Amino acid sequence: MRIKELTIYGFGRHRNVTVTPGERITIFFGENEAGKTTIHQFILQVLFGFPPKNGALLRYEPKDGAAYGGKLLLEDPEYGQFEVERVRGRSAGDVTVRFSDGTTAGQEKLSAILRQYDRTAFESIFSFSLFQLQGLEQMDADELSRTLLSSGTTGVDLLLQLEKKLEKEKGELFKKSGKNPRMNIVLKELRELETAMKEQRSRMDEYGPSMERLHETGQLITQKRQELDGIRQEAGKLQAMRLRLPAEEERKKLTAELERLGNAVFPPNGIREQEMLEAKKVETEAVLSRSRYELEALTDRTEGQADPEHLTVLKVLLDKEQDWQDLRQQEYRCASEQTRLLNEQQHLLDRLGAADTETAAKLRSADSSLAAEQRLQGLAAAVERAEQAAQSCETEWRRAKEQEDRSLAALRQHQAGKPSAEDEAAASKWPGVRIRLAEAKAYTALAGGQQADGASNAGWVIIAAALIAMAAGAFLKQWALVLFGLLTAAAAVILLKKRPAEDRQDDREQEMRALVKAYAGKEEDYEKLCSRVAEYARTEEQLQLTVRQSAGQREALGAELARIRDTEEENGRLLQQALAVHGFQPYASPGMIPELFRMLNKLQETDRLLADLTDELLAIRSRLDTHRRKAEDCLGRELPETDLYTVIRQYAGSLQEQVNAAETGRVQAEQLKRTIHDKENELKTYREKELALFAKADAADKKTFYEAYDRSQRRQALTARLDSLEAQLASQRDADVRDISETELAALEDHQEQRLADIEKELTALTEEQAALRHKTEALLTEDAHLLTQQKFESKKAEFNELAMEWSVKQAVAEAIRQTMADLKETKLPAVLQRANRHFHHVTGGAYDTLAIGDSDHFLALRSDGQSFSIAELSQATKEQAYLSLRLALAGELLGDAPFPIIMDDPFVHFDGRRLSRMIGLLEILAADHQLFIFTCHEELAAQWPDAAIITVSEIGNSQEAVKL
């Protein structure tokens, strides 16, 4: 599966971004906070869903309310090319899968495309960062096997989950020393039921004594209840005596108070009648007062008179208000349009750069035809082309200048290592010295053997050696050796031809021996010196040639740049002249010319509209002045133009109100007079009725009337209470109640209460004992409790057997899963480790051969010399190489079942140059099968991938393409 395109609607800091990654390797480069992790999380969340809002992972929702989510364009060997879009929706977002044939699907299809991987499984293999490459030293073979074998296609992850579930359920069923597991609880209940059964069997012998005691308690309870009834009857008599004593005392007090109040009569409903009369009096007085006040006010208001004829003239004038309003609206519309056009005109002049009236006049009279626009646009385009050519030429000139400077710097640096004058002199002399030295060596060799009998044989030996040297030099192309052999042979021939008598040439021999002594053994040093001096001369000549070439190129580009600048200046002058003729500012580009002419046409059109609008506005204002003068003549004063008819309407309304008020006032005055007369008669009647009511209660005024009412109410309450007491005392006279003092009555009540409490206590104890005995004998008689306990025991025993069977089944399934895991470990893990070992051997440059599993099931790194190291003993970089080798081996092994991209977040920061180079070589090989995404903030790391697609995260925007570097 390969990601062809990322489209971000809104995710974190990115908005409306489209990124096209490379086919094989893509480097996302950017500084911290540039948004690399945001893109990494975007890929994972679009594929596997947005995390919960209260979860540990960030959701990257846009803060400005922009659209949330995006889509990925994917290509899969099984499903072809399709899009996965995820946007805001439920907690994980709403996902849509669109295929190339137009069909769509949802989350279920996406899970199938992802081979049932969830985010955790995907990140455990295909997506990791530097922090996830830690902890290998704590990982054993079993944990690695689970990670390697947890593949959504094989179902091993489901088996692992089932194993954990079974282990948990087994723990819930039974633990050896547990209390809460179900089997432990049932086992405890079985033991308790067994103990209860033993106790119930021992109680069966207690039945006879319990029945005898049950009969005795029944008789005692009957006897105690009879005593209790007698005491309660006596208590009732004492209670009747206590009730009679306070009743007699209260009757005496009530009788005395009734005699004090007397027998005065109060009329029925007297208070209600008086309050009604009082309310009617107050209401009538209020109406009477208000009517009198209104009559006086009405008289004051109607004293003036209105002018009906003046009102008629005003009404005629008001009939023309609509015409006035229409003219006002037309004036407002024209004025507003005039203001708008003036503002637009000034805006256009400002945009066109008209700083004075002369420039504005040029613009108004300028030629705005299409031909003039195209002519100016052609001139501006010529200026722009000349500028671009000048910039390009100037760039080339700078490059040539930089090349010249670098060549001069290299030449100066080279000249700093120039051989000394003595070395140069020695090197120049050495070729001649070398020939003379060979001659001297041959001469001294021949001279030393002339007195021996075999002198001639030695000469021939030297000739043979010289010939061999010449042949070897010719074969090796060492011409100095050939020349040396030739000279040696010639010297030997000369010596052979000379007679022994020549030994007298001692001076020649001494000279030759001195030369040999001076240079013998130093030939190699002088040869190296000659080579160094010659190499210096050749390099200096090459550098000087490079400097001359760079200077020539710079001078040629300078001349070309001057020519282009002249052309640019001439085109600019022509453009400025053309712009000045039209009144434009002299800085227009080809893109600005159409906009300038559009604004010029708009300005000229605005001038024409303003002229027409000014004439129309003058005519409207003339008609408005005519209306205003007529209104001022009618009202006799100057009027504001804005509120002209408002003033007229207010004045006419005032006159109309005066006319109407005069007629209405007359009618209201008559009505008020009648109301005042009627209310005065009503008030007199109410006062007479009130005095008659006071006379019935024998009261002189309102205060004494209410006092009489209070006495009447008190008398009624006392009479009712006295009647109640009489009835109570009459009922007690028939009972067996004797007269007794308060002290004697209290003593009898205390004695009865004590006897009653003692008997009730004894009765309660006997009743409880009787109930316990009855329950005990019934249980012993029927033996139901024993049978029930035995039934519970058998039920719990069956339940325990079922739980034991369930525990055995889970144990067997868990053991089968563990055996399956062991088999998978034996079959699949070796292939992954074999692949990982090849990767590890490659990235460590052969320093380590394999990753092996030690006796403690933890990983060991085996060095090429046979030494083994635990992962904790390796350097940080080597640890990361080991873990990366395992991760990449697992991804390669799962390629057929899970062909996903591999996403890495800065995993190489601890690698030096050699390690990084080898890791890059390995990833280049893996990129043939996997698409690789590498996120980094290190610029030097991005530069290490010449064939990768480099995406600078801080510069991405809409439709951003991957850039090949």
Coordinates of N, CA, C and O in Angstrom, one line a residue, residues 203-300:
R203 N -29.7 -31.3 67.6 CA -30.9 -30.6 68.2 C -32.1 -31.5 68.2 O -33.2 -31.1 68.8
M204 N -32.2 -32.6 67.5 CA -33.4 -33.4 67.4 C -33.8 -34.0 68.8 O -34.9 -34.4 69.0
D205 N -32.8 -34.2 69.7 CA -33.1 -34.8 71.0 C -33.7 -33.8 72.0 O -34.0 -34.2 73.2
E206 N -33.9 -32.6 71.7 CA -34.4 -31.6 72.6 C -36.0 -31.4 72.5 O -36.5 -30.5 73.0
Y207 N -36.7 -32.2 71.7 CA -38.1 -32.0 71.4 C -39.0 -32.1 72.7 O -39.9 -31.3 72.9
G208 N -38.9 -33.2 73.5 CA -39.8 -33.5 74.7 C -39.7 -32.3 75.7 O -40.8 -31.8 76.0
P209 N -38.6 -32.0 76.2 CA -38.5 -30.9 77.2 C -39.1 -29.6 76.7 O -39.7 -28.8 77.4
S210 N -38.9 -29.3 75.4 CA -39.3 -28.1 74.9 C -40.9 -28.0 74.9 O -41.5 -27.0 75.1
M211 N -41.6 -29.2 74.6 CA -43.0 -29.2 74.6 C -43.6 -28.9 76.0 O -44.6 -28.2 76.1
E212 N -43.0 -29.5 77.0 CA -43.5 -29.3 78.4 C -43.4 -27.8 78.8 O -44.3 -27.2 79.3
R213 N -42.3 -27.2 78.5 CA -42.1 -25.8 78.8 C -43.0 -24.9 78.0 O -43.5 -23.9 78.5
L214 N -43.3 -25.3 76.8 CA -44.2 -24.5 75.9 C -45.6 -24.5 76.6 O -46.3 -23.4 76.6
H215 N -46.1 -25.6 77.1 CA -47.4 -25.7 77.8 C -47.5 -24.8 79.0 O -48.4 -24.0 79.3
E216 N -46.4 -24.8 79.9 CA -46.3 -23.9 81.0 C -46.4 -22.4 80.7 O -47.1 -21.6 81.3
T217 N -45.6 -22.0 79.7 CA -45.6 -20.6 79.3 C -47.0 -20.2 78.8 O -47.4 -19.0 79.0
G218 N -47.7 -21.0 78.1 CA -49.1 -20.7 77.7 C -50.0 -20.3 78.9 O -50.7 -19.3 78.8
Q219 N -50.0 -21.1 79.9 CA -50.8 -20.9 81.1 C -50.4 -19.6 81.8 O -51.2 -18.8 82.2
L220 N -49.1 -19.4 81.9 CA -48.6 -18.1 82.6 C -49.0 -16.9 81.8 O -49.3 -15.9 82.4
I221 N -48.9 -16.9 80.5 CA -49.3 -15.8 79.7 C -50.8 -15.4 79.9 O -51.1 -14.3 80.0
T222 N -51.7 -16.5 79.9 CA -53.1 -16.2 80.2 C -53.3 -15.5 81.5 O -54.1 -14.6 81.6
Q223 N -52.6 -16.0 82.5 CA -52.8 -15.5 83.9 C -52.3 -14.0 83.9 O -53.0 -13.2 84.5
K224 N -51.2 -13.7 83.3 CA -50.7 -12.3 83.3 C -51.6 -11.4 82.5 O -51.8 -10.2 82.9
R225 N -52.2 -11.8 81.5 CA -53.1 -11.0 80.7 C -54.4 -10.6 81.5 O -54.9 -9.5 81.4
Q226 N -54.9 -11.6 82.3 CA -56.1 -11.3 83.2 C -55.7 -10.2 84.2 O -56.5 -9.2 84.4
E227 N -54.5 -10.3 84.8 CA -54.1 -9.3 85.7 C -54.0 -7.9 85.0 O -54.3 -6.9 85.6
L228 N -53.5 -7.9 83.8 CA -53.3 -6.7 83.1 C -54.6 -6.0 82.8 O -54.7 -4.8 82.9
D229 N -55.6 -6.8 82.5 CA -57.0 -6.2 82.2 C -57.6 -5.5 83.4 O -58.2 -4.4 83.3
G230 N -57.4 -6.2 84.6 CA -57.9 -5.6 85.8 C -57.3 -4.2 86.1 O -57.9 -3.3 86.5
I231 N -56.0 -4.2 86.0 CA -55.2 -2.9 86.2 C -55.7 -1.8 85.3 O -55.8 -0.7 85.7
R232 N -55.9 -2.2 84.0 CA -56.3 -1.2 83.0 C -57.7 -0.6 83.4 O -58.0 0.6 83.2
Q233 N -58.7 -1.4 83.9 CA -60.0 -0.9 84.3 C -59.9 0.1 85.5 O -60.5 1.1 85.5
E234 N -59.0 -0.2 86.5 CA -58.8 0.7 87.6 C -58.2 2.0 87.1 O -58.5 3.1 87.5
A235 N -57.3 1.9 86.1 CA -56.6 3.1 85.5 C -57.7 4.0 84.8 O -57.6 5.2 84.9
G236 N -58.7 3.3 84.2 CA -59.7 4.1 83.5 C -60.5 5.0 84.5 O -60.9 6.1 84.3
K237 N -60.8 4.4 85.7 CA -61.6 5.1 86.7 C -60.7 6.3 87.2 O -61.2 7.4 87.4
L238 N -59.4 6.1 87.5 CA -58.6 7.2 87.9 C -58.5 8.3 86.9 O -58.5 9.5 87.2
Q239 N -58.5 7.9 85.6 CA -58.4 8.9 84.6 C -59.7 9.8 84.5 O -59.6 11.0 84.3
A240 N -60.8 9.1 84.8 CA -62.1 9.9 84.8 C -62.1 10.9 86.0 O -62.6 12.0 85.9
M241 N -61.6 10.4 87.1 CA -61.5 11.3 88.3 C -60.6 12.5 88.0 O -60.9 13.7 88.3
R242 N -59.4 12.3 87.3 CA -58.5 13.4 87.0 C -59.1 14.4 86.0 O -58.9 15.6 86.1
L243 N -59.9 13.9 85.0 CA -60.5 14.7 84.1 C -61.6 15.6 84.7 O -61.9 16.7 84.3
R244 N -62.3 15.2 85.7 CA -63.4 15.9 86.3 C -62.9 17.1 87.1 O -63.5 18.2 87.1
L245 N -61.7 17.0 87.8 CA -61.2 18.0 88.7 C -61.0 19.4 87.9 O -61.5 20.4 88.3
P246 N -60.3 19.4 86.8 CA -60.1 20.7 86.2 C -61.3 21.2 85.5 O -61.5 22.4 85.3
A247 N -62.2 20.3 85.1 CA -63.5 20.8 84.5 C -64.3 21.6 85.4 O -64.9 22.6 85.1
E248 N -64.4 21.2 86.7 CA -65.2 21.9 87.7 C -64.6 23.2 87.9 O -65.4 24.3 88.0
E249 N -63.3 23.3 88.0 CA -62.7 24.6 88.3 C -62.9 25.6 87.1 O -63.2 26.8 87.3
E250 N -62.8 25.1 85.9 CA -63.0 26.0 84.7 C -64.4 26.4 84.6 O -64.7 27.6 84.2
R251 N -65.4 25.6 85.0 CA -66.9 26.0 84.9 C -67.1 27.2 85.9 O -67.9 28.1 85.5
K252 N -66.5 27.2 87.0 CA -66.7 28.3 88.0 C -66.2 29.6 87.4 O -66.8 30.7 87.5
K253 N -65.0 29.6 86.7 CA -64.4 30.8 86.2 C -65.2 31.3 85.0 O -65.4 32.5 84.9
L254 N -65.8 30.4 84.2 CA -66.6 30.9 83.0 C -67.9 31.5 83.5 O -68.3 32.5 82.9
T255 N -68.5 31.0 84.5 CA -69.8 31.6 85.0 C -69.6 33.0 85.5 O -70.3 33.9 85.3
A256 N -68.5 33.2 86.3 CA -68.2 34.5 86.8 C -67.9 35.5 85.7 O -68.4 36.7 85.8
E257 N -67.2 35.2 84.7 CA -66.9 36.1 83.6 C -68.1 36.5 82.8 O -68.3 37.6 82.4
L258 N -69.1 35.5 82.6 CA -70.3 35.8 81.9 C -71.2 36.8 82.6 O -71.8 37.7 82.0
E259 N -71.2 36.7 83.9 CA -72.0 37.6 84.8 C -71.4 39.0 84.7 O -72.1 40.0 84.6
R260 N -70.0 39.1 84.5 CA -69.4 40.4 84.4 C -69.7 41.1 83.1 O -69.9 42.3 83.0
L261 N -69.8 40.3 82.0 CA -70.1 40.9 80.7 C -71.5 41.4 80.5 O -71.8 42.3 79.7
G262 N -72.5 40.9 81.2 CA -73.9 41.3 81.1 C -74.5 40.6 79.9 O -74.0 39.8 79.2
N263 N -75.8 41.2 79.5 CA -76.6 40.6 78.5 C -76.9 41.5 77.4 O -78.0 41.5 76.8
A264 N -76.0 42.5 77.1 CA -76.3 43.5 76.0 C -76.4 42.7 74.6 O -75.6 41.8 74.4
V265 N -77.3 43.3 73.7 CA -77.5 42.6 72.4 C -76.8 43.4 71.3 O -76.9 44.6 71.2
F266 N -76.1 42.7 70.4 CA -75.4 43.2 69.2 C -76.1 42.8 68.0 O -76.4 41.6 67.8
P267 N -76.4 43.7 67.0 CA -77.2 43.3 65.8 C -76.4 42.2 65.0 O -75.2 42.3 64.9
P268 N -77.1 41.2 64.4 CA -76.4 40.2 63.6 C -75.8 40.9 62.3 O -76.4 41.8 61.8
N269 N -74.6 40.4 62.0 CA -73.9 41.0 60.8 C -73.7 42.5 60.9 O -73.6 43.2 59.9
G270 N -73.6 43.0 62.1 CA -73.4 44.4 62.3 C -72.1 44.9 61.7 O -72.1 46.0 61.1
I271 N -71.1 44.2 62.1 CA -69.7 44.7 61.6 C -69.7 44.7 60.1 O -69.2 45.6 59.4
R272 N -70.2 43.6 59.4 CA -70.2 43.5 57.9 C -71.0 44.7 57.3 O -70.5 45.3 56.3
E273 N -72.2 45.0 57.9 CA -73.0 46.1 57.4 C -72.3 47.4 57.5 O -72.3 48.3 56.6
Q274 N -71.6 47.6 58.7 CA -70.9 48.9 58.9 C -69.8 49.1 58.0 O -69.5 50.2 57.4
E275 N -69.0 48.0 57.7 CA -67.9 48.1 56.8 C -68.3 48.4 55.4 O -67.7 49.1 54.6
M276 N -69.5 47.8 54.9 CA -70.0 48.0 53.6 C -70.4 49.5 53.5 O -70.1 50.1 52.5
L277 N -71.1 50.0 54.5 CA -71.5 51.4 54.5 C -70.3 52.4 54.4 O -70.3 53.4 53.7
E278 N -69.2 52.0 55.2 CA -68.0 52.8 55.2 C -67.3 52.8 53.9 O -66.9 53.9 53.4
A279 N -67.3 51.6 53.2 CA -66.7 51.6 51.9 C -67.4 52.4 50.8 O -66.9 53.1 50.0
K280 N -68.8 52.3 50.9 CA -69.6 53.1 49.9 C -69.4 54.6 50.2 O -69.4 55.4 49.2
K281 N -69.3 55.0 51.4 CA -69.1 56.4 51.7 C -67.8 56.9 51.1 O -67.7 57.9 50.5
V282 N -66.7 56.1 51.4 CA -65.4 56.5 50.9 C -65.4 56.6 49.3 O -64.9 57.6 48.7
E283 N -66.0 55.6 48.7 CA -66.1 55.6 47.2 C -66.9 56.8 46.7 O -66.5 57.5 45.7
T284 N -68.0 57.1 47.4 CA -68.9 58.2 46.9 C -68.1 59.5 47.1 O -68.2 60.4 46.2
E285 N -67.5 59.7 48.2 CA -66.7 60.9 48.5 C -65.6 61.1 47.4 O -65.3 62.2 47.0
A286 N -64.9 60.0 47.1 CA -63.8 60.1 46.1 C -64.4 60.5 44.7 O -63.8 61.4 44.0
V287 N -65.5 59.9 44.3 CA -66.1 60.3 43.0 C -66.6 61.7 43.0 O -66.4 62.5 42.1
L288 N -67.1 62.2 44.1 CA -67.6 63.6 44.3 C -66.5 64.5 44.2 O -66.5 65.5 43.5
S289 N -65.3 64.2 44.9 CA -64.2 65.1 44.9 C -63.6 65.2 43.5 O -63.2 66.3 43.0
R290 N -63.4 64.0 42.8 CA -62.9 64.0 41.5 C -63.7 64.7 40.5 O -63.2 65.5 39.6
S291 N -65.0 64.6 40.6 CA -66.0 65.3 39.6 C -65.8 66.8 39.8 O -65.8 67.6 38.8
R292 N -65.8 67.3 41.0 CA -65.6 68.7 41.3 C -64.3 69.3 40.7 O -64.3 70.3 40.1
Y293 N -63.2 68.5 40.9 CA -61.9 68.9 40.4 C -62.0 69.0 38.8 O -61.5 69.9 38.2
E294 N -62.5 67.9 38.2 CA -62.6 67.9 36.7 C -63.4 69.0 36.2 O -63.1 69.6 35.1
L295 N -64.5 69.4 36.9 CA -65.3 70.5 36.4 C -64.6 71.8 36.4 O -64.6 72.6 35.4
E296 N -63.8 72.0 37.5 CA -63.0 73.3 37.5 C -61.9 73.3 36.4 O -61.7 74.3 35.8
A297 N -61.2 72.2 36.2 CA -60.2 72.1 35.2 C -60.8 72.3 33.8 O -60.2 72.9 32.9
L298 N -61.9 71.7 33.6 CA -62.6 71.8 32.2 C -63.0 73.2 32.0 O -62.8 73.7 30.8
T299 N -63.4 73.9 33.0 CA -63.8 75.3 32.8 C -62.6 76.2 32.4 O -62.6 77.1 31.5
D300 N -61.4 75.9 33.0 CA -60.2 76.6 32.7 C -59.7 76.3 31.3 O -59.2 77.3 30.6

